[in-house]
Every structure is written in C-alpha cells, then in structure tokens.
XYZ file of C-alpha atoms in Angstrom:
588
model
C 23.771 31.500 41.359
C 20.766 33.180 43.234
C 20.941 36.893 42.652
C 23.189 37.003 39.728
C 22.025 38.793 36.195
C 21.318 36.533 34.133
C 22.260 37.964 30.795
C 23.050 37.281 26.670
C 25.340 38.382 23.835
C 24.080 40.818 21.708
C 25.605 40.096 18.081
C 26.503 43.263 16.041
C 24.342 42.812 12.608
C 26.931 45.020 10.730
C 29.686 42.892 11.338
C 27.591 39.504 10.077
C 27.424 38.649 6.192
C 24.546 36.459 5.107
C 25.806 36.718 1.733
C 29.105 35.323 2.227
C 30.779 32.635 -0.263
C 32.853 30.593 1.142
C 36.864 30.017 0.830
C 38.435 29.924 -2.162
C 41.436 27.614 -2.058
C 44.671 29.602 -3.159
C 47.799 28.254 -4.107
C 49.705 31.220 -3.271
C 53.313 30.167 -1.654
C 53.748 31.022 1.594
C 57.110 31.892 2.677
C 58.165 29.617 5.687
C 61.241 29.773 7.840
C 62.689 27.180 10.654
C 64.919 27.506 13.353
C 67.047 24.605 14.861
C 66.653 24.445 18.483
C 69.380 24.194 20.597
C 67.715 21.698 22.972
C 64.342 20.389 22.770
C 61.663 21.454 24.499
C 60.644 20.780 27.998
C 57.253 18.627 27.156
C 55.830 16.691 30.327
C 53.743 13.813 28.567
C 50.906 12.653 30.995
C 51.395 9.884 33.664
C 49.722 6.755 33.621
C 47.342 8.469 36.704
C 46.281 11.331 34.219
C 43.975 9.488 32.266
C 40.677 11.523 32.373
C 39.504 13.887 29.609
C 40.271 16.761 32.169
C 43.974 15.821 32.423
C 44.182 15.873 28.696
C 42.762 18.952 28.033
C 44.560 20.890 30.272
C 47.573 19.347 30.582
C 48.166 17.154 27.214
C 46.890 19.607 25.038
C 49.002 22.277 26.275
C 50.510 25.808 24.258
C 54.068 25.543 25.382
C 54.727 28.306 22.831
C 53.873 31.854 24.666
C 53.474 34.916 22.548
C 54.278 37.925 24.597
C 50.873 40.275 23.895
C 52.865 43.324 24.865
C 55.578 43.129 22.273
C 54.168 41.783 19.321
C 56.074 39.254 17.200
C 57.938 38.180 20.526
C 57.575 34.252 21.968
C 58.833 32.617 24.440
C 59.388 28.461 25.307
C 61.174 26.367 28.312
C 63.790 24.100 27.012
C 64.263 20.994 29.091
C 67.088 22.593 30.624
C 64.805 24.476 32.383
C 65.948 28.076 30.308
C 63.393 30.569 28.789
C 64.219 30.796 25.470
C 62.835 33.875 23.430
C 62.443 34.385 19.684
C 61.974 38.536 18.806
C 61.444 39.173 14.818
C 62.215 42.191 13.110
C 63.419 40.969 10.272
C 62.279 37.286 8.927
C 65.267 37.080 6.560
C 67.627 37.946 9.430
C 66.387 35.151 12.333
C 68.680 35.096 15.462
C 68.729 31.791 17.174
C 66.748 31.798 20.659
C 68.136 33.634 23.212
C 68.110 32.677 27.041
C 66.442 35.130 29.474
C 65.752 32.852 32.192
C 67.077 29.691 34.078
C 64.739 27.824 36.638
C 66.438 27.434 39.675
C 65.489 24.236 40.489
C 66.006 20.860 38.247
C 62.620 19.857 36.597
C 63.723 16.514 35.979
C 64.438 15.931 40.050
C 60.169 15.996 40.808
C 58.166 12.930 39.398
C 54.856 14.115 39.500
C 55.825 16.949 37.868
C 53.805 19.520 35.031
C 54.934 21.737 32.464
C 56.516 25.050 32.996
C 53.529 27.587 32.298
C 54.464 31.483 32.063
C 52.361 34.598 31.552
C 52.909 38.067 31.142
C 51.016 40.540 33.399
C 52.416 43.326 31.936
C 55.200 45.020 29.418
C 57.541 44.554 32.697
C 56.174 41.892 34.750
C 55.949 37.934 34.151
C 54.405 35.249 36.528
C 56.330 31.534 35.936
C 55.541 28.100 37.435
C 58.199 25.400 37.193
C 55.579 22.889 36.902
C 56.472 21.499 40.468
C 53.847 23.721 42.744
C 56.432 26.489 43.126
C 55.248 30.297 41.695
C 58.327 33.243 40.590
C 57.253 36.882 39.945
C 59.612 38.138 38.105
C 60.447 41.794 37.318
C 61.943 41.303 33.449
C 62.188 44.933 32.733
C 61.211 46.180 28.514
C 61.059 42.727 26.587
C 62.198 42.133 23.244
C 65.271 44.350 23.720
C 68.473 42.074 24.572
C 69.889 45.547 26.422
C 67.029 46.258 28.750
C 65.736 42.561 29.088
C 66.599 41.324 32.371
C 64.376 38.764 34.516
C 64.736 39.155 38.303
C 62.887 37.238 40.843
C 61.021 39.940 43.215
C 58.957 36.806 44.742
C 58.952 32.643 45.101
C 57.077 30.522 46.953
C 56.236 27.036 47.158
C 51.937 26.579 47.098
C 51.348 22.888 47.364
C 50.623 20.242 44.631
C 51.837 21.276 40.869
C 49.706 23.614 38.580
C 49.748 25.409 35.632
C 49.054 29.424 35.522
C 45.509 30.281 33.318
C 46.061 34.058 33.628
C 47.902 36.849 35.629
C 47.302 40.701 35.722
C 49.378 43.505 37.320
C 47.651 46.836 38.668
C 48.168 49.317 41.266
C 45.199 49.820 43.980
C 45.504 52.470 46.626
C 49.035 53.255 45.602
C 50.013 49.696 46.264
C 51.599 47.199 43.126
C 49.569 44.066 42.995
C 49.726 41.303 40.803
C 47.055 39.037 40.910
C 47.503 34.762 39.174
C 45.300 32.194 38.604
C 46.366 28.689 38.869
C 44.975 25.945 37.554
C 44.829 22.057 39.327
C 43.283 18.552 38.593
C 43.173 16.718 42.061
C 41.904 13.312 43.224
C 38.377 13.709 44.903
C 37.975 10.708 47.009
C 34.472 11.631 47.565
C 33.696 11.338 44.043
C 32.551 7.847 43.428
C 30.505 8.262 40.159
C 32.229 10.469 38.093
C 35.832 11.001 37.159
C 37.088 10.829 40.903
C 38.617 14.637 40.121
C 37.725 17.708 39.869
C 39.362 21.229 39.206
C 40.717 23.686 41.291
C 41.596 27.608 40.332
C 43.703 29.183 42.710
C 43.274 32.720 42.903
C 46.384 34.572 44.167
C 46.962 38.123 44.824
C 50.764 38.939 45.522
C 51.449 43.047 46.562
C 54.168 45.043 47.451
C 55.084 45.394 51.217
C 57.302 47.973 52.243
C 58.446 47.475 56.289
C 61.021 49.646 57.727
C 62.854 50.146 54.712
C 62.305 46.428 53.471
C 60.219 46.307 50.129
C 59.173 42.927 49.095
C 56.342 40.885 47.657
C 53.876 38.817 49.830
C 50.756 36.774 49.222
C 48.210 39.233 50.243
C 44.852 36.661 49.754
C 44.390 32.996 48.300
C 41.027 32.265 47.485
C 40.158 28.190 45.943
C 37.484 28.006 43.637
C 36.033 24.126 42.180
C 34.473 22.984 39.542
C 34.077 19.437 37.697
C 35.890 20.208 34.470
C 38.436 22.250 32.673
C 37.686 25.870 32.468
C 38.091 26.258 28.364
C 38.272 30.430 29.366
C 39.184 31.829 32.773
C 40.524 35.254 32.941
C 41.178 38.227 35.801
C 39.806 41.556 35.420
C 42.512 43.893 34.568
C 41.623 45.965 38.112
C 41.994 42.595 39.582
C 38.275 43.193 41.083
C 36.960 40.012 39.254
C 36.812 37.000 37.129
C 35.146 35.121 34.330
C 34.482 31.548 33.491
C 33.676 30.051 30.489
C 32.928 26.344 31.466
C 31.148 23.225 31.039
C 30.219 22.544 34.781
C 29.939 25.423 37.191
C 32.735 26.582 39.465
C 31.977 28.003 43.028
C 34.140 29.623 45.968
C 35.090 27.012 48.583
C 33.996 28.930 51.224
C 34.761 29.050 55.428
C 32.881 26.525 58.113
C 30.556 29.567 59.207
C 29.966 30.087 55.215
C 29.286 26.655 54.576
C 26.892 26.236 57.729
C 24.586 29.118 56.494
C 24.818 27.774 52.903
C 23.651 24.431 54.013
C 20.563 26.123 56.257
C 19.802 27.974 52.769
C 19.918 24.769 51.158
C 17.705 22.563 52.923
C 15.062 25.762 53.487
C 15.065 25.545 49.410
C 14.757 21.731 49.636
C 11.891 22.341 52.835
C 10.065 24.492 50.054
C 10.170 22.269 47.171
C 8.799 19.293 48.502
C 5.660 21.449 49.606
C 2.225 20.001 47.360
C 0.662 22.120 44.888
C -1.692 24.193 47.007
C -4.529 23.343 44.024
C -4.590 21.183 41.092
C -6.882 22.553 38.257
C -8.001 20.795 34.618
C -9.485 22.045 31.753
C -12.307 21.343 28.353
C -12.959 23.957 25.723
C -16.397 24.830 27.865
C -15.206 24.618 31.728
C -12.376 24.400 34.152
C -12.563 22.152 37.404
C -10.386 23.214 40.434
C -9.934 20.848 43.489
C -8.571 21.951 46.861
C -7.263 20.332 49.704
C -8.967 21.325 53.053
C -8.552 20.164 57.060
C -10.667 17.682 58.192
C -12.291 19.738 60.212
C -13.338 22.100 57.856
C -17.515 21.478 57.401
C -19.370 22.921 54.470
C -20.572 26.023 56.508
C -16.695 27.051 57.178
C -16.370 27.769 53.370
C -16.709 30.811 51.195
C -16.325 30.720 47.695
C -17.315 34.382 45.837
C -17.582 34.280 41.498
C -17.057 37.109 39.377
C -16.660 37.743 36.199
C -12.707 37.937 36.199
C -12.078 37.057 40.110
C -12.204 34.260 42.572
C -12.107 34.055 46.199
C -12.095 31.069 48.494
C -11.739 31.162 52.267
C -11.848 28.825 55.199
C -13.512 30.343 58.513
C -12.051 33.662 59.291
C -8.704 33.222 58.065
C -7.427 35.167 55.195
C -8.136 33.683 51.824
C -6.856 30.544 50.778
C -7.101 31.052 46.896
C -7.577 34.519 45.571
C -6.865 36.546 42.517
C -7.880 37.395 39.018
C -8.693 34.777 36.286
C -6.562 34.381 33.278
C -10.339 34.900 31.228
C -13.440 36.044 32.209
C -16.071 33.166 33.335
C -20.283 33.165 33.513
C -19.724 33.759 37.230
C -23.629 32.823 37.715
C -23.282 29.239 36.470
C -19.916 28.469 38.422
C -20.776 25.689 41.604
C -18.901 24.207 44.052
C -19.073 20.875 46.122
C -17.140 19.072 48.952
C -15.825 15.626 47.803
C -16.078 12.586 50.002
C -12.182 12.467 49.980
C -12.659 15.979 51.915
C -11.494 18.229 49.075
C -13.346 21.199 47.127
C -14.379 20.895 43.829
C -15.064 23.896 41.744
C -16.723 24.356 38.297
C -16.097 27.373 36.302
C -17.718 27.814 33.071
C -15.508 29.862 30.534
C -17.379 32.785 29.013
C -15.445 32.666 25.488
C -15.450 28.632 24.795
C -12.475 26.961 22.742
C -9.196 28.514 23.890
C -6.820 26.821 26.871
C -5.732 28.646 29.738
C -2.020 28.557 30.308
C -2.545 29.300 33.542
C -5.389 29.688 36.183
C -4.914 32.682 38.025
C -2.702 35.026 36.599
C 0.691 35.267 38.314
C -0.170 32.319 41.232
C 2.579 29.172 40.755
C 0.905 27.435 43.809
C -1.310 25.592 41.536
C -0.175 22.396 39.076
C -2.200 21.883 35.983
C -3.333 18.355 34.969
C -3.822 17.418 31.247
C -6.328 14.685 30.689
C -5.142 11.224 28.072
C -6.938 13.126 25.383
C -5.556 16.757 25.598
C -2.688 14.964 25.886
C -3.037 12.532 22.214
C -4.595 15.673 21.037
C -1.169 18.217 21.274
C 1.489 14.859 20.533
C -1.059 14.540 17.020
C -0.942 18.478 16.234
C 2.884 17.921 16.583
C 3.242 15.133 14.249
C 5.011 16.742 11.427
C 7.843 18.295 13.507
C 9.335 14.775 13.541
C 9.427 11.353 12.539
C 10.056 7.606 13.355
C 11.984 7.114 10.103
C 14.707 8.673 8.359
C 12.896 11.206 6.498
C 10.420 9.207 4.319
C 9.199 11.828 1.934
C 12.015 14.497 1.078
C 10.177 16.249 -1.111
C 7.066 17.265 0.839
C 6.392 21.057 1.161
C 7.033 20.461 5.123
C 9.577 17.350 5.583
C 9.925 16.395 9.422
C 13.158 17.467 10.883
C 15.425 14.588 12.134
C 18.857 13.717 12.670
C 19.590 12.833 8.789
C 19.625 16.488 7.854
C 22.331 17.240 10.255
C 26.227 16.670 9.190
C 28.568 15.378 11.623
C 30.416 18.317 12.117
C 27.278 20.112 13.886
C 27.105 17.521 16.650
C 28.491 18.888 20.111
C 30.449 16.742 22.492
C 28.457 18.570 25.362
C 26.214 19.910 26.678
C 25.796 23.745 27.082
C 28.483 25.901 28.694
C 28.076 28.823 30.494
C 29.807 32.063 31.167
C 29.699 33.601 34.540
C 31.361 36.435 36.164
C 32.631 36.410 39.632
C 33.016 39.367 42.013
C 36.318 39.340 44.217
C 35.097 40.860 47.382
C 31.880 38.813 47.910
C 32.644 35.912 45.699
C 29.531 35.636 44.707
C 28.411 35.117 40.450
C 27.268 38.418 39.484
C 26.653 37.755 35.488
C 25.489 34.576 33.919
C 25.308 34.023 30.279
C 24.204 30.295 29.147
C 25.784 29.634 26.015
C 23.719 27.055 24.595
C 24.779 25.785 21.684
C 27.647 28.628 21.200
C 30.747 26.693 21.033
C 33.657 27.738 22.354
C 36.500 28.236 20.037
C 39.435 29.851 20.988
C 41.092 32.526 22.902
C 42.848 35.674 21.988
C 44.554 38.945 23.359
C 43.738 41.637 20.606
C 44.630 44.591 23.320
C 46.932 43.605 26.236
C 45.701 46.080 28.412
C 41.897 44.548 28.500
C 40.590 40.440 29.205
C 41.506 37.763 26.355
C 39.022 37.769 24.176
C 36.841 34.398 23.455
C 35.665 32.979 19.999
C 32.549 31.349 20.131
C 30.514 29.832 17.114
C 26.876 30.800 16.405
C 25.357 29.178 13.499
C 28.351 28.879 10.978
C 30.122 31.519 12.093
C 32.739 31.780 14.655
C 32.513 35.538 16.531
C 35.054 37.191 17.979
C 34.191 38.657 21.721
C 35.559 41.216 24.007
C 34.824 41.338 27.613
C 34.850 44.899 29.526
C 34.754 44.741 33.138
C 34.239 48.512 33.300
C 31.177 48.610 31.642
C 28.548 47.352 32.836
C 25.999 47.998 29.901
C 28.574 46.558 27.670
C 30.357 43.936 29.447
C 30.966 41.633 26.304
C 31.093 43.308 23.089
C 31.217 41.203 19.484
C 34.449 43.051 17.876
C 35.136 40.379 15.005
C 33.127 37.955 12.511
C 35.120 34.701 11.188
C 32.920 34.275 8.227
C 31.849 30.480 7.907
C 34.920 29.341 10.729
C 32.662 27.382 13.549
C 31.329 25.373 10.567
C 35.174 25.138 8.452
C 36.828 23.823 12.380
C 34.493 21.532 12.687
C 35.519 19.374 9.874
C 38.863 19.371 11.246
C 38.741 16.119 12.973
C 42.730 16.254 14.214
C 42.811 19.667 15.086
C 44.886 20.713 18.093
C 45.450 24.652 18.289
C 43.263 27.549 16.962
C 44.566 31.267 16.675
C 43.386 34.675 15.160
C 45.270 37.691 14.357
C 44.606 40.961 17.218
C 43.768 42.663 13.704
C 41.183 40.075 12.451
C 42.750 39.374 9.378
C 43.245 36.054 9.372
C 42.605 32.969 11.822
C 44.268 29.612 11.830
C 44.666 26.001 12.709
C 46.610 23.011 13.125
C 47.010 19.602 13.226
C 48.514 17.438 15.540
C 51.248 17.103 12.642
C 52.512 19.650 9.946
C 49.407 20.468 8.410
C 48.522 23.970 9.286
C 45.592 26.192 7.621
C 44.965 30.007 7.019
C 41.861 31.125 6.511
C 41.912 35.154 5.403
C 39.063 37.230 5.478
C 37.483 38.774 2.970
C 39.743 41.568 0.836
C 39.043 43.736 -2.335
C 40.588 41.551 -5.555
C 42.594 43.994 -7.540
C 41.314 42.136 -10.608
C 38.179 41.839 -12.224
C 36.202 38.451 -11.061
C 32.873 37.861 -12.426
C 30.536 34.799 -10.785
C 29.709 32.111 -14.080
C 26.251 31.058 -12.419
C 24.999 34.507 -11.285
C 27.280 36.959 -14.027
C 28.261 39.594 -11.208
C 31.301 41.021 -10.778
C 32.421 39.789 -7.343
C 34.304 42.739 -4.860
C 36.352 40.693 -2.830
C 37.035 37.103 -1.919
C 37.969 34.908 1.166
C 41.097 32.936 1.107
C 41.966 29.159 2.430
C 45.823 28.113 2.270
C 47.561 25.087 3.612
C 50.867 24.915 4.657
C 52.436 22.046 5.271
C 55.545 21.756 7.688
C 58.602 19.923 7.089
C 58.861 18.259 10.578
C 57.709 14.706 11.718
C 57.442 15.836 15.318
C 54.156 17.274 16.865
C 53.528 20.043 16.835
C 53.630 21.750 20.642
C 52.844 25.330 20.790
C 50.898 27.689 18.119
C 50.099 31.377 17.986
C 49.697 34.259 15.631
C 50.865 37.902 15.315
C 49.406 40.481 12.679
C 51.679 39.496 10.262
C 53.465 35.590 11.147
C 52.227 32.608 12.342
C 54.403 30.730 15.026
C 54.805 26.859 15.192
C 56.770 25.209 18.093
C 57.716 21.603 17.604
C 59.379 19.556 19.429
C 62.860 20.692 18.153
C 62.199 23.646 15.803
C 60.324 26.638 16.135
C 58.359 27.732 12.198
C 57.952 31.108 11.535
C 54.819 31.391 8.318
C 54.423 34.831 6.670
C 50.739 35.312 6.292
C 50.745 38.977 6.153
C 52.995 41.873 4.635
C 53.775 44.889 7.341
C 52.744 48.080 6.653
C-alpha cells in the first residue's frame, strides 16, 4: 500500500446526540402480512468441505431476498425451480402472489458443488444473475415493477470457471460505449496455505460492453481482473463510473498481477527487506545531566582520521575526507565546551554530551535522523512501568471507589468485545490497480450495508462508541470521498446484545433500522420523533420533545428466516416458504 493516502472519517457533530435516552419499548401493534409461497426457496445449505468461518459468512449467511433499489418496495427471490419470483407493493391490503419474471436455463439441482443464485441490479433496466454454478446472464429486464413493461432478456452468458456469488454490479456508458461492470465473489482451496484456513478469497472483477461488428451488436467481456485476500470482504462495491473499487475488510486484498509484475514486485520486496536488516547507524542513551552516543567505525579508522565539531545546537562527525557520517541539529541545546569524545577498545566512538537545561528526555537525538536506535537503561525503564502504575492492575479492580480506579477488563460488558482485529477500508484504482485511499478502522465495527440513492455506492454502517453511523462514499469527490449522512442513536451498542442476530437493515430515509434473528424475532428501532403529547421526565421534571422507539415483532413461522431488507415504509422477511411484509411506517 506504498503511495496510497492514508486517510480518516470525519464524523458530522450536528448529526451526533450526547444527550440521547435510550429506547423506549412500545407496545404499539404492528400490522403484519404473509404470503404463501408457491414453492420454496432455492437455499444451498453448505457442504461438508465448507466448513471455515469464510464459507459461512459468505455463503451460509446469505440475503436470498433482493430489494430492487431502483423501484422501491419491489423484491425479488429464486425458487428452487430455478424462477425469479418478484413481490411489487402498492397496496398492503391488496398483496398479489409472486409473479415469475425469470427462469434459469439450466437445472440447479443437476451441479453438486453448486451455490446460491445471487442477482443484482445495475440499473432501473439492467440486472446481472449467477445460477450459482460459475455461469454469469446480463439481462436487459426493461422498467421493473410494471407486469406490462417487465420483460428479462438475456443480452449476454458465459460460463467463468468455479461457482460464485455476485457482491455488486454497475452499468455506465464511457466513450459512447454501454458497459456494465460485476464483481464476483469466490472461496477456493489454497494448497499453499498450510497454517491458516487452506482458502482464501477471490473477487473477480468483470467488465462486459457493447460490441457492435458489421451490423452485429452484442455483449463481450472486455477485461477480467482477480483480486485476493484471506477473508470475506464484509463491503465491496464498484464506483458508479466503473473507474474503481472499495473494500471494507479484515485482511487486505491485492491485484494478482502478470509474471513481469510480479518479478519487479519481488525486486521491490527484497530491496525493502535489503534495507531493513541494515544496523542502526548509532545507538545513543540518556540521564537527566548527559547523553552518550556510540558509533561504529572501520578498523582502519585511527584517532587522527576523526573529526568531531560541538555546538551549541549542532553536531558533526566525519571520518577522513568523506562527507559526514553523523550530522545535524540537536533536539536541545548542549554546553558544547564540556562535550568529549573517545575511541573504545571494541573500535567504536564514544561521545559525551552534556545537556544545557538538565531533567527533561530527549525523544529523539537529532531532529528528523531515524538512523539512530535509542537504548533505555533497567532503571529508566522501572522508572516509566512505576509512573504507569495506576493505568492498570493485576487484580480485578481492588478499590472501586478511588478518585482514579485502574482500568481493566471488569469495566467492560461483553457486548464491547470484538471478534477481530481492526478492518480497513481501501480504495482501488481500475487502471493501475494500485490502493489509492486507506482508512484503518480500528475499532469501528462494521455493521451493515445500505443503498439510500441507487445512483451512488451502498452505503456502510459502522459503530463508533455506541453509536452506529451511517456513511456515504463519493467517488467523485475527492475532498469528500466518505461523507457521515445518518446517526443510529445508541445501535452499535443495542446489536451487540443481540447474540443470534443474522440480518441488519436501515431505511434509505433513516427512519428506522432493524434486525433479526435466526428465527421470528425481528426488532425496530425508530429514531427519535416529536411526541404529540405532553411527557415530562419524573427524575429530572422536564418536559421531554421527542422519544426513540424499540418494537418487537414476532413472526408466525418456525422456518429461518432467509432474506431481510427494508423500504421507507415495510420491512421484508423471506423464509423458507413465506415471504412477511411489517408496516413500520405510514406513506406520505
């Protein structure tokens, strides 16, 4: 990641409330409908050879339920038939049963080593589809959510190896030419992997255009371009221009690159490994009063081949004529009169440098030079471990209620432990696929994904502090490449307690987010509205302005619960065999 920017998210202060309450549990009905499916739907459980973490993240916790970001309160599932079945409200007391758009071609149940069907929607008139068995459709489907102008027609198939599921897909036009551009996502056996998991991740970058040849007009695959990693991407997303792409992982991804690439990455790689196993050129220590500096010189160097010039705020030290070994300006200013110097037997130079101001450490020798290493004596060293002493503690926090109690693991709950370590988002140019942006998340937890505008990236939900906030990459703007649109008030902290969650979701209008179980339970968590009665707080005796609501709803199924996502104004639940519509919100 040499050369890239390395850069942060800049939180919004307007949209954060220190002062918020908390949830209040309501009781409040909500009204809850449920369709019948015709046939169930098409859920691949994993094989007895998909037993890593990886596997089950991307492939047993799959959304089989796809909500069609360009016309809202429109989803779409594969049966196990193989048909896409769509579900388009207008009217919740009025639900049609699911109508079929789509057939697969090809009979799922005929491939063993199959995955589940994945589909994505590029744009209002374009969908990308994967049967699950390695082979990808673009399909033309013309205005969705209208039964009169809905019609799915395959402009492009091809087969592209071993099965995968599609992360993402984006259609644009670039120099008057119709592109659309997929990513798909493997887990493959690495044989060389002996220590880990023995796989590791592969997104498959595919960019599919319009060729017109004599009169012919097709689709072909215009580039393929393999990128690998060592676990699940939990965000991965094309830039709508189809110039780019972001990662949100644990473990980094990189290009696989060509022999002639991989040659001149491995000479860069060994020069770095040449330069780090160079010794410190010095090696300097330190008392309140002096500082002692020892050099390394030839063997042939005699006492009359050395110059060593003191000033106030400079040294200088140079062997024969060549040009100076040590040079530069003094972190502090030193009695440049009483400084000495002596050659060891062990043929190294010893210098003494008495500080001018006694009592304060240097953090550094001579300002700006990293050729030096600093060596901290047993008693400097018992000295800063004893002047740290009340930052922590051997036992669980023995007295509680002392002005400054050490911190330890028994103030922390067990909903703010992490499973891992930090993540890290990085942005990847398309032309020299190279990482251009990095952004360590650190303890930011990723959430959740969401499309609030179809036109611009899925947005990411991360959690800082209690909070989970609500973030919107921009590709075209550079000064503001992710901006924090949304606050969840108290949400990172509320999921976390969630032990058996499976899905998170957010309304594109930020009015609510959600979660589920693995079975019926699902809850609502609505932000903050004005009460249109008076409330008053018993312990503090204000009138409170508006209050944040938690509601439960609890599904009459026994199945799991396979696909989840969320619309302005309904919540969709997929099981196995019926699809739940929830009415969070009243339209406007």
């Amino acid at each position: 990641m040499a050369g890239a920017a390395h850069c942060s998210l800049r939180t919004k202060r307007l949209l954060l409330d220190p002062k918020f309450e908390g949830y209040k549990l309501s009781l409040e009905p909500l009204a809850c409908y449920q369709l019948g499916l015709d046939a169930a739907v098409a859920e691949v459980k994993l094989r007895d050879d998909q037993y890593t973490l990886d596997h089950m993240r991307a492939f047993g916790m799959y959304n089989y339920l796809h909500l069609d970001s360009w016309s809202q309160d429109n989803v779409y599932y594969v049966d196990q038939f193989g048909r896409v079945m769509n579900l388009s409200v207008t009217l919740d007391t009025a639900l049609q049963k699911p109508r079929e758009v789509f057939r697969l071609p090809t009979d799922l149940t005929a491939c063993d080593n199959r995955l589940c069907a994945s589909i994505h929607f590029s744009s209002s008139t374009w969908v990308t589809l994967s049967d699950g068995t390695g082979r990808l459709y673009l399909i033309k489907s013309g205005k969705r959510g209208n039964s009169a102008s809905e019609k799915w027609e395959i402009v492009f198939n091809e087969e592209l190896g071993s099965p995968f599921i599609i992360a993402h897909s984006v259609s644009f036009v670039k120099s008057d030419r119709h592109s659309v551009a997929v990513l798909l996502l493997r887990v493959e056996k690495d044989e060389l992997d002996t220590k880990g998991s023995g796989f590791h991740i592969t997104l498959e970058w595919v960019t599919i255009a319009a060729i017109s040849k004599e009169g012919d007009h097709r689709y072909e695959i215009l580039k393929r371009r393999f990128l690998q990693g060592k676990s699940v991407p939990h965000y991965a997303a094309i830039e709508p221009s189809g110039d780019g792409l972001m990662i949100v992982s644990y473990k980094p991804f990189k290009f696989m690159q060509d022999e002639d690439d991989k040659l001149e990455e491995n000479d860069d790689a060994k020069a770095t490994n040449e330069m780090k196993v160079v010794d410190p050129l010095y090696y300097w220590q330190q008392t309140e009063d002096d500082v002692t500096v020892t050099v390394h010189i030839p063997q042939d160097i005699t006492k009359d081949d050395i110059k060593v010039r003191f000033s106030p705020d400079n040294i200088c030290v140079t062997l024969k004529d060549q040009p100076p070994l040590v040079e530069g300006k003094l972190y502090s200013s030193v009695d440049h009169e009483s400084c000495t110097w002596i050659i060891r037997e062990n043929k190294s130079l010893e210098i003494s440098l008495i500080k001018k101001n006694e009592g304060p450490r240097w953090p550094e020798l001579i300002v700006g030079d990293t050729r030096g290493e600093f060596i901290m004596d047993s008693s400097q060293c018992s000295e800063i471990t004893e002047s740290l002493m009340h930052l922590t503690s051997e036992v669980m926090n023995p007295n509680p209620e002392k002005e400054n109690p050490p911190c330890n693991a028994q103030e922390l709950e067990e909903c703010d432990a992490f499973l891992e370590d930090s993540a890290s988002l990085c942005r990847f140019d398309g032309d020299t696929l190279k990482v251009t942006h990095v952004i360590n998340l650190g303890s930011n937890q990723y959430l959740f994904s969401v499309v609030v505008d179809p036109r611009e990236m899925p947005c990411f939900c991360l959690r800082h502090d209690v909070d989970a906030l609500l973030w919107q990459p921009h590709s075209d703007q550079p000064e503001n490449m992710w901006e924090h649109i949304a606050t969840f008030n108290a949400l990172g902290y509320v999921q976390a307690s969630k032990q058996d969650k499976k899905f998170m979701a957010c309304a594109p209008d930020y009015s609510y987010a959600a979660l589920c179980e693995c079975l019926r339970r699902v809850f609502i968590y609505r932000q903050p509205t004005p009460l249109s009665t008076v409330l008053y707080n018993r312990k503090e005796g204000r009138q409170v302005g508006q209050v944040a609501k938690q509601l439960v709803a609890t599904l009459e199924a026994n199945d799991p619960i396979l696909g989840f996502q969320a619309t302005s104004e309904r919540l969709f639940v997929l099981t196995t065999k019926t699809l739940f519509l929830i009415k969070v919100n009243s339209g406007n």
